[in-house]
Amino acid sequence: MAHAAIPVYAFIVKHAYPHDRHAFTQGLYIKDGVLFESTGLN
């Protein structure tokens, strides 16, 4: 059985933002070309 290749995405870090070091990343998603991070806390 053949499997489809897993897509690999390139990225460039354009900005870095302060992040609560005690928060954990619950989820990441991309909408309209923008990456969002969810901590599940708010």
PDB file of C-alpha atoms in Angstrom:
ATOM      1  CA  MET A   1       0.000   0.000   0.000  1.00  0.00           C
ATOM      2  CA  ALA A   2       1.494   3.349  -1.038  1.00  0.00           C
ATOM      3  CA  HIS A   3       1.362   6.267   1.368  1.00  0.00           C
ATOM      4  CA  ALA A   4       1.241   9.928   0.421  1.00  0.00           C
ATOM      5  CA  ALA A   5       4.346  11.907   1.313  1.00  0.00           C
ATOM      6  CA  ILE A   6       4.125  13.988   4.470  1.00  0.00           C
ATOM      7  CA  PRO A   7       4.311  17.673   3.518  1.00  0.00           C
ATOM      8  CA  VAL A   8       7.343  19.591   4.753  1.00  0.00           C
ATOM      9  CA  TYR A   9       7.022  23.352   5.119  1.00  0.00           C
ATOM     10  CA  ALA A  10       9.826  25.907   5.094  1.00  0.00           C
ATOM     11  CA  PHE A  11       9.615  28.934   7.373  1.00  0.00           C
ATOM     12  CA  ILE A  12      11.344  32.205   8.162  1.00  0.00           C
ATOM     13  CA  VAL A  13      11.153  33.794  11.631  1.00  0.00           C
ATOM     14  CA  LYS A  14      10.082  37.390  11.032  1.00  0.00           C
ATOM     15  CA  HIS A  15       9.276  38.428  14.607  1.00  0.00           C
ATOM     16  CA  ALA A  16       9.776  37.075  18.104  1.00  0.00           C
ATOM     17  CA  TYR A  17       7.271  37.895  20.833  1.00  0.00           C
ATOM     18  CA  PRO A  18       7.479  37.558  24.624  1.00  0.00           C
ATOM     19  CA  HIS A  19       6.107  34.239  25.804  1.00  0.00           C
ATOM     20  CA  ASP A  20       5.079  33.064  29.260  1.00  0.00           C
ATOM     21  CA  ARG A  21       7.721  30.473  30.136  1.00  0.00           C
ATOM     22  CA  HIS A  22       5.198  28.639  32.333  1.00  0.00           C
ATOM     23  CA  ALA A  23       2.640  28.297  29.533  1.00  0.00           C
ATOM     24  CA  PHE A  24       2.583  25.256  27.310  1.00  0.00           C
ATOM     25  CA  THR A  25       1.652  25.093  23.651  1.00  0.00           C
ATOM     26  CA  GLN A  26      -1.674  23.310  23.328  1.00  0.00           C
ATOM     27  CA  GLY A  27      -2.073  23.800  19.609  1.00  0.00           C
ATOM     28  CA  LEU A  28      -0.746  25.488  16.503  1.00  0.00           C
ATOM     29  CA  TYR A  29      -2.762  26.326  13.433  1.00  0.00           C
ATOM     30  CA  ILE A  30      -2.396  28.388  10.292  1.00  0.00           C
ATOM     31  CA  LYS A  31      -5.223  30.592   9.015  1.00  0.00           C
ATOM     32  CA  ASP A  32      -4.861  32.853   5.989  1.00  0.00           C
ATOM     33  CA  GLY A  33      -1.088  32.357   6.088  1.00  0.00           C
ATOM     34  CA  VAL A  34      -0.748  33.382   9.766  1.00  0.00           C
ATOM     35  CA  LEU A  35       0.488  30.967  12.453  1.00  0.00           C
ATOM     36  CA  PHE A  36      -1.490  30.995  15.717  1.00  0.00           C
ATOM     37  CA  GLU A  37      -0.495  29.410  19.035  1.00  0.00           C
ATOM     38  CA  SER A  38      -2.990  28.314  21.679  1.00  0.00           C
ATOM     39  CA  THR A  39      -1.906  27.801  25.279  1.00  0.00           C
ATOM     40  CA  GLY A  40      -5.312  26.623  26.455  1.00  0.00           C
ATOM     41  CA  LEU A  41      -5.148  29.136  29.306  1.00  0.00           C
ATOM     42  CA  ASN A  42      -7.189  31.971  27.753  1.00  0.00           C
TER      43      ASN A  42
END
